[in-house]
Amino acid sequence: MAHPSQLGFQDAASPVMEELLHFHDHALMIVFLISTLVLYIIVAMVSTKLTNKYILDSQEIEIIWTVLPAIILILIALPSLRILYLMDEINNPLLTIKAVGHQWYWSYEYTDYEDLGFDAYMIPTQDLSPGQFRLLEADHRMVIPVESPIRVLVSADDVLHSWAVPALGIKMDAVPGRLNQTAFIASRPGIFYGQCSEICGANHSFMPIVVEAVPLEHFENWSSRMLEDA
């Protein structure tokens, strides 16, 4: 969960998000080193009147400033491609959930169960309980078992939406007439918040996503209660 004046990412709640955080730190350190080098060169050129004739026309310098950026790009590209392929991996999901975006709410269908589905609307500000978050709470949470591979099928009923949960490292576009899929593993129990990340109309900012990760036994009890109520 993000907090006021936070500068970094939210704490990772999935293995993929942990990889993304590590890659972010890796790329940021390279940017810092390049920025420091460029700043030093600028300050040195402005603050001194001395000129080195070997730098003005040097084949070796030209080779260095051609090869070095290529090496840096490779150091950034290889980890990036690795994570890109990791995010596309879907191996034997324990549970499949279909998330459909509407104007302006989400509906969820647990396709492994015969009749388990519900709509999730934002809780109005005046109905919030103490401790709940404005614009982020939904009347129904998407409950999942912890440490289990989950596949989410994402689509939309009317306009473009985007199903995004930052702590889990997920952002998948919901396109009418198209079924996109993504997968994740919640590495710890908790409640993770997200919002629609595609401008979808007047109430775009009122489409919260709440994912609750619980132990498998608690998930089975929850699903049994939901089926009984249905």
Coordinates of N, CA and C in Angstrom, one line a residue:
M1 N 0.8 -1.2 0.0 CA 0.0 0.0 0.0 C 0.9 1.2 0.0
A2 N 0.6 2.1 -0.9 CA 1.4 3.4 -1.0 C 1.0 4.3 0.1
H3 N 1.9 5.2 0.5 CA 1.7 6.1 1.6 C 2.1 7.5 1.1
P4 N 1.6 8.6 1.8 CA 1.8 9.9 1.3 C 3.3 10.2 1.2
S5 N 3.7 11.0 0.2 CA 5.1 11.4 -0.1 C 6.0 10.3 -0.3
Q6 N 5.5 9.1 -0.7 CA 6.3 8.0 -1.0 C 7.0 8.2 -2.4
L7 N 8.3 8.0 -2.4 CA 9.1 8.2 -3.6 C 9.3 6.9 -4.4
G8 N 9.4 5.8 -3.8 CA 9.7 4.5 -4.5 C 8.5 3.7 -4.8
F9 N 8.7 2.5 -5.2 CA 7.6 1.6 -5.5 C 7.0 1.1 -4.2
Q10 N 5.8 0.4 -4.3 CA 5.2 -0.3 -3.2 C 6.0 -1.5 -2.9
D11 N 5.9 -2.1 -1.7 CA 6.6 -3.3 -1.4 C 6.1 -4.4 -2.3
A12 N 7.0 -5.2 -2.8 CA 6.6 -6.3 -3.7 C 5.8 -7.4 -3.0
A13 N 4.8 -7.9 -3.6 CA 4.0 -9.0 -3.1 C 3.9 -10.2 -4.0
S14 N 4.8 -10.2 -5.0 CA 4.9 -11.3 -5.9 C 6.3 -11.4 -6.4
P15 N 6.7 -12.6 -6.9 CA 8.1 -12.8 -7.4 C 8.4 -11.9 -8.5
V16 N 7.5 -11.7 -9.4 CA 7.7 -10.8 -10.6 C 8.0 -9.4 -10.2
M17 N 7.2 -8.9 -9.2 CA 7.4 -7.5 -8.8 C 8.7 -7.4 -8.1
E18 N 9.2 -8.4 -7.4 CA 10.5 -8.3 -6.8 C 11.6 -8.2 -7.9
E19 N 11.4 -8.9 -9.0 CA 12.4 -8.9 -10.1 C 12.3 -7.5 -10.7
L20 N 11.1 -6.9 -10.9 CA 11.0 -5.6 -11.4 C 11.7 -4.5 -10.6
L21 N 11.6 -4.7 -9.2 CA 12.3 -3.7 -8.3 C 13.8 -3.8 -8.5
H22 N 14.3 -5.1 -8.6 CA 15.7 -5.2 -8.7 C 16.2 -4.6 -10.0
F23 N 15.4 -4.8 -11.1 CA 15.8 -4.3 -12.4 C 15.8 -2.7 -12.4
H24 N 14.8 -2.2 -11.7 CA 14.7 -0.7 -11.5 C 15.9 -0.2 -10.9
D25 N 16.4 -0.8 -9.8 CA 17.6 -0.4 -9.0 C 18.8 -0.5 -9.9
H26 N 18.9 -1.6 -10.7 CA 20.0 -1.9 -11.6 C 20.1 -0.8 -12.6
A27 N 19.0 -0.5 -13.3 CA 19.0 0.6 -14.3 C 19.2 2.0 -13.8
L28 N 18.7 2.2 -12.6 CA 18.9 3.5 -11.9 C 20.3 3.8 -11.6
M29 N 21.1 2.8 -11.2 CA 22.5 2.9 -10.8 C 23.3 3.3 -12.1
I30 N 22.9 2.6 -13.2 CA 23.6 3.0 -14.5 C 23.3 4.4 -14.9
V31 N 22.1 4.8 -14.7 CA 21.7 6.2 -15.1 C 22.5 7.2 -14.2
F32 N 22.6 6.9 -12.9 CA 23.4 7.7 -12.0 C 24.8 7.9 -12.4
L33 N 25.4 6.7 -12.8 CA 26.8 6.8 -13.2 C 27.0 7.6 -14.4
I34 N 26.1 7.4 -15.4 CA 26.2 8.2 -16.7 C 26.0 9.7 -16.4
S35 N 25.1 10.0 -15.5 CA 24.8 11.4 -15.2 C 26.0 12.0 -14.5
T36 N 26.6 11.3 -13.6 CA 27.7 11.8 -12.9 C 28.9 12.1 -13.8
L37 N 29.2 11.1 -14.7 CA 30.3 11.3 -15.7 C 30.0 12.5 -16.6
V38 N 28.8 12.6 -17.1 CA 28.5 13.8 -18.0 C 28.6 15.1 -17.3
L39 N 28.1 15.1 -16.0 CA 28.2 16.3 -15.2 C 29.7 16.7 -15.0
Y40 N 30.5 15.7 -14.7 CA 31.9 16.0 -14.4 C 32.6 16.6 -15.7
I41 N 32.3 16.0 -16.9 CA 32.9 16.5 -18.1 C 32.5 17.9 -18.4
I42 N 31.2 18.2 -18.2 CA 30.7 19.6 -18.4 C 31.4 20.6 -17.5
V43 N 31.5 20.2 -16.2 CA 32.1 21.1 -15.2 C 33.6 21.3 -15.6
A44 N 34.2 20.2 -16.0 CA 35.7 20.3 -16.3 C 35.9 21.2 -17.6
M45 N 35.0 21.1 -18.5 CA 35.2 21.9 -19.8 C 34.9 23.3 -19.5
V46 N 33.9 23.6 -18.6 CA 33.6 25.0 -18.4 C 34.6 25.7 -17.4
S47 N 35.2 24.9 -16.5 CA 36.0 25.6 -15.5 C 37.5 25.6 -15.8
T48 N 37.9 25.1 -16.9 CA 39.3 25.1 -17.2 C 39.5 25.7 -18.6
K49 N 40.6 26.4 -18.8 CA 41.0 26.9 -20.1 C 42.0 26.0 -20.8
L50 N 42.4 25.0 -20.2 CA 43.4 24.1 -20.8 C 42.8 23.2 -21.8
T51 N 43.5 22.9 -22.9 CA 43.0 22.0 -23.9 C 44.0 20.9 -24.2
N52 N 43.5 19.7 -24.3 CA 44.3 18.5 -24.5 C 44.2 18.2 -26.0
K53 N 45.3 18.3 -26.7 CA 45.3 18.1 -28.2 C 45.0 16.7 -28.6
Y54 N 45.3 15.8 -27.6 CA 45.0 14.4 -28.0 C 43.5 14.0 -27.9
I55 N 42.7 14.8 -27.2 CA 41.3 14.6 -27.1 C 40.6 15.2 -28.3
L56 N 41.1 16.3 -28.9 CA 40.5 16.9 -30.0 C 40.4 16.0 -31.2
D57 N 41.4 15.2 -31.4 CA 41.3 14.3 -32.6 C 42.0 13.0 -32.2
S58 N 41.2 12.1 -31.7 CA 41.7 10.8 -31.1 C 40.8 9.6 -31.6
Q59 N 41.4 8.7 -32.3 CA 40.7 7.5 -32.8 C 40.3 6.7 -31.6
E60 N 41.2 6.6 -30.6 CA 40.9 5.7 -29.5 C 39.7 6.2 -28.7
I61 N 39.6 7.6 -28.5 CA 38.4 8.1 -27.8 C 37.1 7.8 -28.5
E62 N 37.2 8.0 -29.9 CA 35.9 7.7 -30.7 C 35.5 6.2 -30.5
I63 N 36.5 5.3 -30.5 CA 36.1 3.9 -30.3 C 35.5 3.7 -29.0
I64 N 36.1 4.3 -27.9 CA 35.5 4.1 -26.6 C 34.1 4.6 -26.5
W65 N 33.8 5.8 -27.0 CA 32.5 6.4 -26.8 C 31.5 5.8 -27.8
T66 N 31.9 4.9 -28.7 CA 31.0 4.1 -29.5 C 30.7 2.8 -28.9
V67 N 31.8 2.1 -28.4 CA 31.6 0.8 -27.8 C 31.0 0.8 -26.4
L68 N 31.4 1.8 -25.6 CA 30.9 1.8 -24.2 C 29.3 1.9 -24.1
P69 N 28.7 2.8 -24.9 CA 27.2 2.9 -24.9 C 26.6 1.6 -25.3
A70 N 27.2 0.9 -26.3 CA 26.6 -0.4 -26.7 C 26.7 -1.4 -25.6
I71 N 27.8 -1.4 -24.8 CA 27.9 -2.4 -23.7 C 26.8 -2.0 -22.6
I72 N 26.7 -0.7 -22.4 CA 25.7 -0.3 -21.4 C 24.3 -0.8 -21.8
L73 N 23.9 -0.6 -23.1 CA 22.6 -1.0 -23.5 C 22.4 -2.5 -23.4
I74 N 23.5 -3.3 -23.6 CA 23.3 -4.7 -23.5 C 23.1 -5.1 -22.0
L75 N 23.8 -4.4 -21.1 CA 23.6 -4.6 -19.6 C 22.2 -4.3 -19.2
I76 N 21.6 -3.4 -19.9 CA 20.2 -3.0 -19.5 C 19.2 -4.0 -20.2
A77 N 19.5 -4.3 -21.5 CA 18.5 -5.1 -22.3 C 18.4 -6.5 -21.9
L78 N 19.5 -7.2 -21.5 CA 19.4 -8.6 -21.2 C 18.5 -8.9 -19.9
P79 N 18.7 -8.1 -18.8 CA 17.8 -8.4 -17.7 C 16.4 -8.0 -18.0
S80 N 16.2 -6.9 -18.8 CA 14.8 -6.5 -19.2 C 14.1 -7.6 -20.0
L81 N 14.8 -8.2 -21.0 CA 14.2 -9.3 -21.7 C 13.9 -10.5 -20.9
R82 N 14.8 -10.8 -19.9 CA 14.5 -11.9 -19.0 C 13.2 -11.7 -18.2
I83 N 13.0 -10.5 -17.7 CA 11.8 -10.2 -16.9 C 10.6 -10.2 -17.8
L84 N 10.7 -9.7 -19.1 CA 9.6 -9.7 -20.0 C 9.1 -11.1 -20.3
Y85 N 10.0 -12.1 -20.5 CA 9.6 -13.4 -20.7 C 9.0 -14.1 -19.4
L86 N 9.6 -13.7 -18.3 CA 9.1 -14.2 -17.0 C 7.6 -13.8 -16.8
M87 N 7.3 -12.6 -17.2 CA 5.9 -12.1 -17.0 C 4.9 -12.7 -17.9
D88 N 5.4 -13.3 -19.0 CA 4.5 -14.0 -20.0 C 4.4 -15.5 -19.6
E89 N 5.1 -16.0 -18.7 CA 5.1 -17.4 -18.3 C 3.8 -17.7 -17.6
I90 N 3.0 -18.7 -18.0 CA 1.8 -19.2 -17.3 C 1.9 -20.7 -17.2
N91 N 2.3 -21.3 -16.1 CA 2.5 -22.7 -15.9 C 1.5 -23.3 -14.9
N92 N 0.6 -24.1 -15.4 CA -0.3 -24.9 -14.6 C -1.0 -24.0 -13.5
P93 N -1.8 -23.0 -13.9 CA -2.4 -22.2 -12.8 C -3.4 -23.0 -11.9
L94 N -3.3 -22.7 -10.6 CA -4.2 -23.4 -9.7 C -5.6 -22.9 -9.8
L95 N -5.8 -21.6 -10.2 CA -7.1 -21.0 -10.2 C -7.1 -20.0 -11.4
T96 N -8.2 -19.9 -12.1 CA -8.4 -19.0 -13.2 C -9.6 -18.1 -12.9
I97 N -9.4 -16.8 -13.0 CA -10.4 -15.8 -12.7 C -10.5 -14.9 -13.9
K98 N -11.8 -14.6 -14.3 CA -12.0 -13.7 -15.4 C -12.5 -12.4 -14.8
A99 N -11.7 -11.3 -15.2 CA -12.1 -10.0 -14.7 C -12.6 -9.2 -15.9
V100 N -13.8 -8.7 -15.8 CA -14.4 -7.9 -16.9 C -14.7 -6.5 -16.5
G101 N -14.2 -5.5 -17.2 CA -14.4 -4.1 -16.9 C -15.6 -3.6 -17.5
H102 N -16.4 -2.8 -16.7 CA -17.6 -2.1 -17.1 C -17.5 -0.7 -16.7
Q103 N -18.3 0.2 -17.3 CA -18.4 1.5 -16.8 C -19.4 1.6 -15.7
W104 N -19.0 1.7 -14.4 CA -17.6 1.8 -14.0 C -17.5 0.9 -12.8
Y105 N -17.3 -0.3 -13.0 CA -17.1 -1.3 -12.0 C -16.5 -2.6 -12.6
W106 N -16.0 -3.5 -11.8 CA -15.4 -4.7 -12.3 C -16.3 -5.9 -11.9
S107 N -16.3 -6.9 -12.8 CA -17.0 -8.1 -12.4 C -16.0 -9.3 -12.5
Y108 N -16.1 -10.2 -11.6 CA -15.2 -11.3 -11.5 C -15.9 -12.7 -11.6
E109 N -15.4 -13.6 -12.4 CA -15.9 -14.9 -12.5 C -14.8 -15.9 -12.2
Y110 N -15.1 -16.8 -11.2 CA -14.1 -17.9 -10.9 C -14.5 -19.1 -11.8
T111 N -13.8 -19.2 -12.9 CA -14.3 -20.2 -14.0 C -14.1 -21.6 -13.6
D112 N -13.3 -21.9 -12.5 CA -13.1 -23.3 -12.0 C -14.3 -23.7 -11.2
Y113 N -15.2 -22.8 -10.8 CA -16.4 -23.1 -10.1 C -17.6 -22.9 -11.0
E114 N -18.7 -23.7 -10.7 CA -19.9 -23.7 -11.5 C -20.6 -22.3 -11.5
D115 N -20.7 -21.8 -10.3 CA -21.5 -20.5 -10.2 C -20.9 -19.6 -9.1
L116 N -19.7 -19.1 -9.4 CA -19.1 -18.2 -8.4 C -18.6 -17.0 -9.2
G117 N -19.3 -15.9 -9.0 CA -19.0 -14.6 -9.6 C -19.7 -13.5 -8.9
F118 N -19.2 -12.3 -9.1 CA -19.8 -11.1 -8.4 C -19.3 -9.9 -9.1
D119 N -20.0 -8.8 -8.8 CA -19.6 -7.4 -9.3 C -18.9 -6.7 -8.1
A120 N -17.9 -5.9 -8.4 CA -17.2 -5.1 -7.4 C -17.3 -3.6 -7.6
Y121 N -18.1 -3.0 -6.8 CA -18.3 -1.5 -6.9 C -17.5 -0.8 -5.9
M122 N -17.1 0.4 -6.1 CA -16.4 1.2 -5.1 C -17.4 1.6 -4.0
I123 N -16.9 1.5 -2.8 CA -17.7 1.9 -1.6 C -17.7 3.4 -1.5
P124 N -18.9 4.1 -1.5 CA -18.9 5.6 -1.4 C -18.2 6.1 -0.2
T125 N -17.7 7.3 -0.2 CA -17.0 7.9 0.9 C -17.8 7.9 2.2
Q126 N -19.1 8.2 2.1 CA -19.9 8.3 3.3 C -20.2 6.9 3.9
D127 N -20.0 5.8 3.2 CA -20.2 4.5 3.7 C -19.0 3.8 4.2
L128 N -17.8 4.4 4.2 CA -16.6 3.8 4.6 C -16.5 3.6 6.1
S129 N -16.0 2.5 6.5 CA -15.7 2.2 7.9 C -14.4 2.8 8.3
P130 N -14.2 3.0 9.6 CA -12.9 3.5 10.1 C -11.7 2.6 9.6
G131 N -10.7 3.2 9.1 CA -9.5 2.4 8.6 C -9.6 2.1 7.1
Q132 N -10.7 2.3 6.5 CA -10.8 2.0 5.0 C -10.3 3.2 4.2
F133 N -9.9 2.9 3.0 CA -9.3 3.9 2.2 C -10.3 4.5 1.1
R134 N -10.3 5.8 1.1 CA -11.2 6.5 0.1 C -10.8 6.2 -1.3
L135 N -11.7 5.9 -2.2 CA -11.6 5.6 -3.6 C -10.8 4.3 -3.9
L136 N -10.5 3.5 -2.9 CA -9.8 2.3 -3.1 C -10.5 1.0 -2.6
E137 N -11.5 1.2 -1.8 CA -12.3 0.1 -1.2 C -13.4 -0.3 -2.2
A138 N -13.6 -1.6 -2.3 CA -14.7 -2.2 -3.1 C -15.6 -3.0 -2.2
D139 N -16.9 -3.1 -2.6 CA -17.8 -3.9 -1.8 C -17.5 -5.4 -1.8
H140 N -16.8 -5.9 -2.9 CA -16.4 -7.3 -3.0 C -14.9 -7.3 -3.3
R141 N -14.2 -8.2 -2.7 CA -12.8 -8.3 -3.0 C -12.5 -9.6 -3.8
M142 N -11.5 -9.5 -4.6 CA -11.1 -10.7 -5.4 C -10.2 -11.5 -4.4
V143 N -10.7 -12.6 -3.9 CA -10.0 -13.4 -2.9 C -9.2 -14.5 -3.7
I144 N -8.0 -14.7 -3.3 CA -7.1 -15.7 -3.9 C -6.3 -16.4 -2.9
P145 N -5.9 -17.7 -3.1 CA -5.0 -18.4 -2.2 C -3.6 -17.9 -2.4
V146 N -2.9 -17.8 -1.2 CA -1.5 -17.3 -1.3 C -0.6 -18.4 -1.7
E147 N 0.5 -18.0 -2.3 CA 1.6 -18.9 -2.8 C 1.0 -19.9 -3.8
S148 N 0.1 -19.5 -4.6 CA -0.5 -20.4 -5.7 C -0.5 -19.6 -7.0
P149 N -0.2 -20.3 -8.1 CA -0.2 -19.6 -9.4 C -1.7 -19.3 -9.8
I150 N -1.9 -18.0 -10.1 CA -3.3 -17.5 -10.4 C -3.2 -17.0 -11.8
R151 N -4.2 -17.4 -12.7 CA -4.3 -16.8 -14.0 C -5.5 -15.9 -14.0
V152 N -5.3 -14.7 -14.6 CA -6.4 -13.7 -14.7 C -6.7 -13.5 -16.2
L153 N -7.9 -13.7 -16.6 CA -8.3 -13.4 -18.0 C -9.0 -12.0 -17.9
V154 N -8.6 -11.1 -18.7 CA -9.0 -9.7 -18.6 C -9.7 -9.3 -19.9
S155 N -10.9 -8.8 -19.8 CA -11.7 -8.3 -20.9 C -12.5 -7.1 -20.5
A156 N -13.2 -6.5 -21.4 CA -14.1 -5.3 -21.1 C -15.4 -5.5 -21.9
D157 N -16.4 -4.9 -21.3 CA -17.8 -5.0 -21.8 C -18.2 -3.8 -22.7
D158 N -17.5 -2.7 -22.5 CA -17.9 -1.5 -23.2 C -16.8 -0.7 -23.9
V159 N -15.9 -0.1 -23.0 CA -14.8 0.7 -23.5 C -13.5 0.1 -23.0
L160 N -12.3 0.7 -23.3 CA -11.0 0.2 -22.9 C -10.9 0.5 -21.4
H161 N -10.5 -0.6 -20.6 CA -10.1 -0.5 -19.2 C -8.7 -1.1 -19.1
S162 N -8.2 -1.0 -17.8 CA -6.9 -1.7 -17.6 C -6.9 -2.2 -16.1
W163 N -6.6 -3.5 -16.0 CA -6.7 -4.1 -14.6 C -5.2 -4.1 -14.1
A164 N -5.0 -3.2 -13.1 CA -3.7 -3.0 -12.6 C -3.6 -3.1 -11.1
V165 N -2.6 -3.8 -10.6 CA -2.4 -3.9 -9.1 C -0.9 -3.8 -8.9
P166 N -0.4 -2.6 -8.5 CA 1.1 -2.3 -8.5 C 1.9 -3.3 -7.6
A167 N 1.4 -3.6 -6.5 CA 2.1 -4.5 -5.5 C 2.4 -5.9 -6.1
L168 N 1.5 -6.3 -7.0 CA 1.7 -7.6 -7.6 C 2.4 -7.6 -9.0
G169 N 2.7 -6.4 -9.4 CA 3.4 -6.2 -10.7 C 2.6 -6.5 -11.9
I170 N 1.3 -6.2 -11.8 CA 0.3 -6.5 -12.9 C -0.3 -5.3 -13.5
K171 N -0.4 -5.2 -14.8 CA -1.1 -4.2 -15.5 C -1.5 -4.8 -16.8
M172 N -2.8 -5.1 -17.0 CA -3.2 -5.7 -18.3 C -4.4 -5.0 -18.8
D173 N -4.3 -4.6 -20.1 CA -5.4 -3.9 -20.7 C -6.6 -4.8 -20.9
A174 N -7.8 -4.2 -20.7 CA -9.1 -4.9 -20.9 C -9.7 -4.3 -22.2
V175 N -9.8 -5.1 -23.2 CA -10.2 -4.6 -24.5 C -11.5 -5.3 -24.9
P176 N -12.6 -4.6 -25.3 CA -13.8 -5.2 -25.7 C -13.6 -6.2 -26.8
G177 N -14.2 -7.4 -26.7 CA -14.1 -8.4 -27.8 C -12.8 -9.1 -27.8
R178 N -11.9 -8.8 -26.8 CA -10.6 -9.5 -26.8 C -10.3 -10.0 -25.4
L179 N -9.7 -11.2 -25.3 CA -9.4 -11.8 -24.0 C -7.9 -11.8 -23.8
N180 N -7.4 -11.0 -22.9 CA -6.0 -11.0 -22.5 C -5.8 -11.8 -21.2
Q181 N -4.6 -12.3 -21.1 CA -4.3 -13.1 -19.9 C -3.0 -12.7 -19.2
T182 N -3.0 -12.8 -17.9 CA -1.7 -12.6 -17.2 C -1.8 -13.6 -16.0
A183 N -0.6 -13.7 -15.3 CA -0.6 -14.6 -14.2 C 0.3 -14.0 -13.1
F184 N 0.1 -14.5 -11.9 CA 0.9 -14.0 -10.8 C 0.8 -15.0 -9.6
I185 N 1.7 -14.8 -8.7 CA 1.7 -15.6 -7.4 C 1.8 -14.6 -6.3
A186 N 0.9 -14.6 -5.4 CA 0.9 -13.7 -4.2 C 1.9 -14.4 -3.2
S187 N 3.0 -13.8 -2.9 CA 4.0 -14.4 -2.1 C 3.7 -14.3 -0.6
R188 N 2.7 -13.5 -0.2 CA 2.4 -13.3 1.2 C 0.9 -12.9 1.3
P189 N 0.3 -13.2 2.5 CA -1.1 -12.8 2.7 C -1.1 -11.3 2.8
G190 N -2.3 -10.7 2.4 CA -2.5 -9.3 2.5 C -3.6 -8.8 1.6
I191 N -3.8 -7.5 1.7 CA -4.8 -6.9 0.8 C -4.1 -5.9 0.0
F192 N -4.3 -6.0 -1.3 CA -3.5 -5.2 -2.3 C -4.5 -4.4 -3.2
Y193 N -4.2 -3.2 -3.3 CA -5.1 -2.3 -4.0 C -4.6 -1.9 -5.4
G194 N -5.6 -1.6 -6.3 CA -5.2 -1.1 -7.6 C -6.4 -0.3 -8.1
Q195 N -6.2 0.2 -9.3 CA -7.3 1.0 -9.9 C -7.2 0.8 -11.4
C196 N -8.3 1.1 -12.1 CA -8.3 1.1 -13.5 C -7.3 2.1 -14.0
S197 N -6.4 1.6 -14.9 CA -5.3 2.5 -15.4 C -5.4 2.9 -16.9
E198 N -6.7 2.9 -17.3 CA -6.9 3.4 -18.7 C -8.1 4.3 -18.6
I199 N -8.0 5.5 -19.1 CA -9.0 6.5 -19.0 C -10.3 6.0 -19.8
C200 N -11.4 5.8 -19.0 CA -12.5 5.1 -19.6 C -13.8 5.9 -19.4
G201 N -13.7 7.2 -19.1 CA -15.0 7.9 -19.0 C -15.0 8.8 -17.8
A202 N -16.2 9.3 -17.5 CA -16.4 10.3 -16.4 C -16.0 9.7 -15.0
N203 N -16.3 8.4 -14.8 CA -16.0 7.8 -13.5 C -14.8 6.9 -13.5
H204 N -13.8 7.2 -14.3 CA -12.7 6.4 -14.5 C -11.9 6.2 -13.1
S205 N -11.9 7.2 -12.3 CA -11.2 7.2 -11.0 C -12.0 6.5 -9.9
F206 N -13.1 5.9 -10.3 CA -14.0 5.3 -9.3 C -14.1 3.8 -9.6
M207 N -13.0 3.1 -10.0 CA -13.0 1.7 -10.4 C -11.9 1.0 -9.6
P208 N -12.0 0.9 -8.3 CA -10.9 0.3 -7.5 C -10.9 -1.2 -7.7
I209 N -9.7 -1.8 -7.5 CA -9.5 -3.2 -7.6 C -8.9 -3.6 -6.2
V210 N -9.5 -4.6 -5.5 CA -9.0 -5.0 -4.2 C -8.8 -6.5 -4.3
V211 N -7.5 -6.9 -4.1 CA -7.1 -8.4 -4.2 C -6.7 -8.7 -2.8
E212 N -7.4 -9.8 -2.2 CA -7.1 -10.3 -0.9 C -6.5 -11.7 -1.0
A213 N -5.2 -11.8 -0.6 CA -4.5 -13.1 -0.6 C -4.6 -13.7 0.8
V214 N -5.1 -14.9 0.9 CA -5.3 -15.6 2.1 C -4.8 -17.0 2.0
P215 N -4.6 -17.7 3.1 CA -4.1 -19.1 3.1 C -5.2 -20.0 2.4
L216 N -4.7 -21.1 1.8 CA -5.6 -21.9 1.0 C -6.8 -22.4 1.8
E217 N -6.7 -22.7 3.0 CA -7.8 -23.2 3.8 C -8.9 -22.1 4.0
H218 N -8.4 -20.9 4.2 CA -9.4 -19.8 4.3 C -10.1 -19.5 2.9
F219 N -9.3 -19.7 1.9 CA -9.9 -19.5 0.5 C -11.0 -20.5 0.3
E220 N -10.8 -21.7 0.7 CA -11.8 -22.8 0.5 C -13.0 -22.5 1.3
N221 N -12.8 -22.0 2.5 CA -14.0 -21.6 3.3 C -14.8 -20.5 2.7
W222 N -14.0 -19.5 2.2 CA -14.7 -18.4 1.5 C -15.5 -18.8 0.3
S223 N -14.9 -19.6 -0.5 CA -15.6 -20.1 -1.7 C -16.8 -20.9 -1.4
S224 N -16.7 -21.7 -0.4 CA -17.9 -22.5 0.1 C -19.0 -21.6 0.5
R225 N -18.7 -20.5 1.2 CA -19.7 -19.6 1.7 C -20.3 -18.8 0.5
M226 N -19.5 -18.4 -0.4 CA -20.0 -17.7 -1.6 C -20.9 -18.6 -2.4
L227 N -20.6 -19.9 -2.6 CA -21.4 -20.8 -3.4 C -22.8 -21.0 -2.7
E228 N -22.7 -21.1 -1.3 CA -24.0 -21.3 -0.6 C -24.9 -20.1 -0.7
D229 N -24.3 -18.9 -0.7 CA -25.1 -17.7 -0.8 C -25.7 -17.6 -2.2
A230 N -24.9 -18.1 -3.2 CA -25.4 -18.0 -4.6 C -26.6 -18.9 -4.8

